[in-house]
């Protein structure tokens, strides 16, 4: 099924069997290539030489897979070959779905990759090991130790704890996403940093939710604020950084191709509203719009069975109790909850 018609580039289609986005193979063989989070692949699996024939079976694909440490998720996982390159082959970690390549220095790990960039070395070979980290097993133990520290009382303490990072977030109008990131499990923050292009596991600040949240928002050229800033704003010394309202509105306009006009608000007014932790009506309503678009996006890629299971879960008594509690605490409408 065609999802989006391309005028200059290839049109994007939607496979009704696996619910994935695809594009026509550049060899015009009649097959389709995959669309990953790093972009569209040029050739189908057969034309790229990744399989000998269609319906070849899982065994042939497994023969080209590698079991190595992943610089994204710090797990020893299988990496399946997804694209052959002139210099280096491209793999995908089956644990975190990150784009990976073989490390140029060692034979035990994979490097990270992304749009228009690929690391040459894995995170152990590239970064000088931390004082307590000498091997991949040490790094994995450090990750698991931080994961096990999370509980309700600790989350509440982190949300109320004063810090320089928290004051920075309030000053720059991103206190609401900052607190959301702080409340997340470390594994979720790791997934976000992986999608943005780096791993928090090998950083000195790993284990400090406030420092991790600021890095995700403020990291130069890779953070959410930087990615939401327009090109002409980056070269203008008088331009302001994006606040939470700017990030939400630009995300809706570019990611979801929204046709509904977003209210044009004065920057100074919205800057003040974005500095508050309370449920400001304008900011809250825009967050609801973003959430509804994301729900619609996910539902479009569900199978009939998945949609029915999701609806059954929403109709359960447990879901109704959670919705009532969330609505009472956050002031959301029933649709927003």
XYZ file of C-alpha atoms in Angstrom:
337
model
C 0.000 0.000 0.000
C 1.366 3.433 -0.904
C 1.916 5.614 2.165
C 3.494 8.652 0.548
C 3.991 9.507 -3.125
C 7.462 10.757 -3.954
C 8.031 13.284 -6.732
C 11.842 13.356 -6.751
C 12.726 10.448 -4.481
C 11.160 7.008 -4.246
C 7.609 6.642 -3.000
C 7.145 4.995 0.377
C 4.923 1.931 0.711
C 3.534 0.017 3.673
C 3.782 -3.788 3.775
C 0.432 -5.220 4.865
C 2.092 -8.440 6.030
C 4.827 -7.245 8.418
C 3.474 -3.680 8.909
C 6.801 -2.099 7.873
C 7.642 0.784 5.537
C 9.277 -0.166 2.232
C 10.563 1.474 -0.961
C 10.966 0.048 -4.498
C 14.355 -1.535 -5.192
C 16.597 0.748 -7.301
C 17.341 -2.228 -9.593
C 13.655 -2.154 -10.616
C 13.360 -5.894 -10.057
C 9.824 -5.626 -8.721
C 10.829 -6.230 -5.096
C 10.965 -3.736 -2.237
C 13.806 -2.576 -0.005
C 13.557 -1.889 3.707
C 13.196 1.467 5.406
C 15.096 1.664 8.674
C 15.381 4.466 11.211
C 18.599 5.494 9.415
C 16.910 5.877 6.041
C 15.842 3.869 3.011
C 18.030 1.061 1.694
C 18.836 1.169 -2.007
C 18.419 -2.505 -2.919
C 16.195 -5.389 -1.887
C 17.797 -8.299 -0.007
C 18.233 -10.355 -3.168
C 19.839 -7.596 -5.264
C 22.062 -6.642 -2.335
C 23.373 -10.206 -2.176
C 22.146 -10.827 1.351
C 20.113 -13.871 0.319
C 20.465 -16.367 -2.532
C 16.729 -16.551 -3.215
C 13.412 -15.431 -1.766
C 12.033 -17.747 0.933
C 15.606 -18.895 1.623
C 14.868 -19.589 5.265
C 16.143 -18.243 8.563
C 19.254 -20.441 8.493
C 20.847 -18.570 5.581
C 20.350 -15.218 7.309
C 21.806 -16.584 10.567
C 24.987 -17.653 8.761
C 25.765 -14.008 8.058
C 25.007 -12.856 11.614
C 27.606 -12.042 14.272
C 27.324 -12.484 18.029
C 29.223 -9.610 19.628
C 28.928 -6.839 22.215
C 26.808 -3.878 21.139
C 28.073 -0.323 21.785
C 24.478 0.885 21.951
C 22.805 -1.383 24.512
C 25.950 -2.929 26.110
C 24.621 -6.441 25.543
C 26.230 -9.453 23.935
C 23.691 -10.016 21.186
C 23.284 -11.279 17.655
C 23.832 -8.701 14.906
C 22.145 -9.516 11.621
C 23.572 -8.327 8.317
C 21.227 -5.822 6.655
C 23.383 -4.191 3.979
C 26.739 -4.826 2.307
C 29.009 -1.820 1.835
C 32.114 -0.982 -0.187
C 34.240 -0.661 2.960
C 32.151 -2.006 5.838
C 29.002 -4.066 6.108
C 25.996 -2.722 8.013
C 24.387 -4.817 10.754
C 21.428 -4.430 13.113
C 21.507 -5.417 16.771
C 18.666 -7.816 17.498
C 18.525 -6.574 21.100
C 18.139 -2.804 20.566
C 17.676 -2.555 16.743
C 20.631 -0.162 16.553
C 22.703 0.265 13.381
C 26.040 -1.440 14.055
C 29.313 -2.147 12.247
C 32.337 -4.291 13.044
C 34.896 -2.553 15.242
C 38.076 -1.704 13.319
C 40.303 -2.578 16.292
C 38.850 -5.602 18.076
C 36.862 -8.674 17.078
C 34.619 -8.853 20.134
C 32.338 -5.834 19.690
C 30.391 -3.723 17.228
C 30.490 0.049 16.771
C 27.539 2.431 16.598
C 26.226 3.935 13.373
C 23.629 6.422 12.231
C 22.545 8.779 9.474
C 25.680 10.043 7.663
C 28.009 8.800 10.417
C 29.564 5.509 11.529
C 32.016 5.025 14.393
C 35.288 3.268 13.645
C 35.777 1.883 17.165
C 33.513 0.328 19.769
C 32.940 2.282 22.981
C 35.587 0.289 24.913
C 38.291 0.745 22.256
C 37.437 4.414 21.665
C 36.810 5.864 25.141
C 39.456 5.489 27.851
C 37.923 3.004 30.311
C 36.407 4.447 33.468
C 38.135 3.743 36.771
C 35.801 0.855 37.522
C 35.441 -0.370 33.944
C 38.078 -2.515 32.276
C 36.082 -4.986 30.183
C 32.670 -5.389 28.586
C 31.587 -7.497 31.553
C 32.460 -4.610 33.885
C 30.481 -2.188 31.742
C 27.512 -4.549 31.680
C 27.679 -4.935 35.477
C 27.714 -1.127 35.871
C 24.608 -0.879 33.727
C 22.728 -3.605 35.601
C 23.665 -2.066 38.979
C 22.112 1.268 38.006
C 19.020 -0.462 36.635
C 18.397 -2.256 39.936
C 18.558 0.966 41.975
C 15.254 2.298 40.665
C 12.162 2.223 42.890
C 9.227 4.514 43.642
C 10.815 6.333 46.582
C 14.014 6.929 44.616
C 12.082 8.358 41.671
C 10.147 10.711 43.964
C 13.397 11.828 45.584
C 14.998 12.520 42.197
C 11.998 14.540 41.018
C 12.121 16.778 44.099
C 15.934 17.011 44.325
C 17.379 20.456 43.504
C 20.276 20.531 41.053
C 22.042 22.779 38.556
C 20.584 20.709 35.732
C 17.063 21.242 37.038
C 17.535 25.011 37.262
C 18.980 25.010 33.746
C 15.874 23.186 32.461
C 13.559 25.664 34.165
C 15.503 28.656 32.814
C 15.390 27.322 29.238
C 11.709 26.364 29.281
C 12.165 22.578 29.118
C 11.377 21.688 32.731
C 8.429 19.451 31.780
C 10.375 17.107 29.438
C 13.277 17.266 31.902
C 11.111 15.905 34.735
C 9.620 13.301 32.395
C 13.111 12.065 31.511
C 14.159 12.015 35.175
C 11.128 9.878 36.068
C 11.920 7.335 33.343
C 13.879 4.129 33.993
C 17.524 4.410 32.943
C 16.840 1.871 30.193
C 14.309 4.229 28.586
C 16.719 7.165 28.718
C 19.302 4.902 27.112
C 16.935 4.077 24.247
C 16.363 7.789 23.628
C 20.083 8.588 23.643
C 20.706 5.658 21.288
C 18.128 7.030 18.853
C 19.790 10.449 19.087
C 23.225 9.005 18.352
C 25.171 8.133 21.511
C 25.108 5.843 24.532
C 24.784 7.133 28.097
C 26.203 3.866 29.490
C 29.828 4.867 28.841
C 29.515 8.441 30.123
C 30.816 9.613 33.494
C 27.363 10.926 34.420
C 25.597 7.581 33.906
C 23.553 6.871 37.035
C 22.609 10.529 37.613
C 19.090 10.987 36.153
C 19.414 14.794 36.167
C 22.674 14.775 34.214
C 21.349 12.175 31.781
C 18.166 14.195 31.195
C 20.106 17.383 30.491
C 22.423 15.583 28.062
C 19.437 14.224 26.126
C 17.971 17.725 25.888
C 21.115 19.835 25.535
C 23.886 17.735 23.928
C 25.537 19.743 21.166
C 24.243 18.825 17.668
C 22.610 15.619 18.993
C 20.263 16.710 21.776
C 16.538 17.330 21.337
C 16.914 21.116 21.527
C 19.653 21.158 18.891
C 17.678 18.879 16.575
C 14.621 21.132 16.924
C 16.560 24.293 16.103
C 16.333 25.491 12.503
C 19.460 26.076 10.419
C 19.117 29.846 10.230
C 18.658 29.981 14.003
C 21.944 28.177 14.596
C 23.985 30.786 12.708
C 22.125 33.747 14.197
C 23.855 34.843 17.431
C 20.694 36.678 18.523
C 18.391 33.682 18.074
C 16.962 31.924 21.131
C 17.070 28.214 21.862
C 13.878 26.218 21.419
C 11.640 25.847 24.446
C 9.171 23.003 25.040
C 6.427 24.700 23.007
C 8.760 25.074 20.002
C 9.882 21.446 20.242
C 6.318 20.112 20.376
C 4.945 22.307 17.589
C 7.852 21.644 15.223
C 7.718 17.928 15.936
C 4.018 17.817 15.068
C 4.473 19.831 11.881
C 7.461 17.882 10.515
C 7.032 14.351 11.867
C 3.293 13.914 11.526
C 2.688 16.320 8.603
C -0.113 17.881 10.614
C -2.663 19.895 8.633
C -4.224 21.435 11.745
C -2.826 24.896 12.323
C -1.002 25.308 15.626
C -1.793 28.580 17.425
C 0.837 31.231 16.805
C 1.933 32.210 20.281
C 4.218 35.042 21.377
C 7.645 33.658 22.269
C 7.935 35.623 25.504
C 4.518 34.456 26.744
C 5.202 30.800 25.925
C 8.707 31.037 27.383
C 7.220 31.930 30.748
C 4.584 29.204 30.540
C 7.213 26.596 29.623
C 9.225 27.434 32.734
C 6.462 26.165 35.023
C 5.919 22.594 36.174
C 2.152 23.078 36.562
C -0.362 22.060 33.916
C -0.526 25.198 31.791
C -3.521 24.840 29.472
C -1.798 25.777 26.189
C 1.224 23.550 26.744
C -0.906 20.682 28.047
C -3.247 20.849 25.037
C -0.320 20.731 22.629
C 1.110 17.739 24.494
C -2.259 16.019 24.032
C -2.167 16.728 20.288
C 1.307 15.203 20.074
C 0.265 12.124 22.048
C -2.835 11.560 19.900
C -0.727 11.751 16.737
C 1.739 9.252 18.168
C -1.073 6.863 19.154
C -2.523 7.097 15.648
C 0.919 6.483 14.132
C 1.431 3.335 16.224
C -2.092 2.035 15.620
C -1.674 2.306 11.844
C 1.190 -0.181 12.083
C -0.653 -2.701 14.244
C -2.093 -5.920 12.935
C -5.811 -6.614 13.403
C -5.003 -8.935 16.304
C -2.757 -6.349 17.975
C -5.429 -3.671 17.645
C -8.034 -5.938 19.223
C -5.709 -6.817 22.115
C -4.979 -3.127 22.623
C -8.682 -2.283 22.642
C -9.429 -5.097 25.119
C -6.749 -3.682 27.417
C -8.269 -0.181 27.174
C -11.721 -1.545 28.012
C -10.521 -3.352 31.145
C -11.399 -2.158 34.652
C -7.708 -1.768 35.507
C -7.204 0.638 32.602
C -10.236 2.679 33.659
C -8.860 3.048 37.199
C -5.454 4.142 35.881
C -7.101 6.621 33.484
C -9.210 8.148 36.265
C -6.166 8.495 38.506
C -4.008 10.021 35.770
C -6.780 12.394 34.769
C -7.292 13.557 38.335
C -3.577 14.092 38.941
C -2.647 15.642 35.596
C -5.859 17.372 34.565
C -6.023 15.533 31.245
C -9.213 14.845 29.334
C -10.385 11.256 28.978
C -9.190 11.237 25.350
C -5.780 12.513 26.418
C -5.441 9.875 29.108
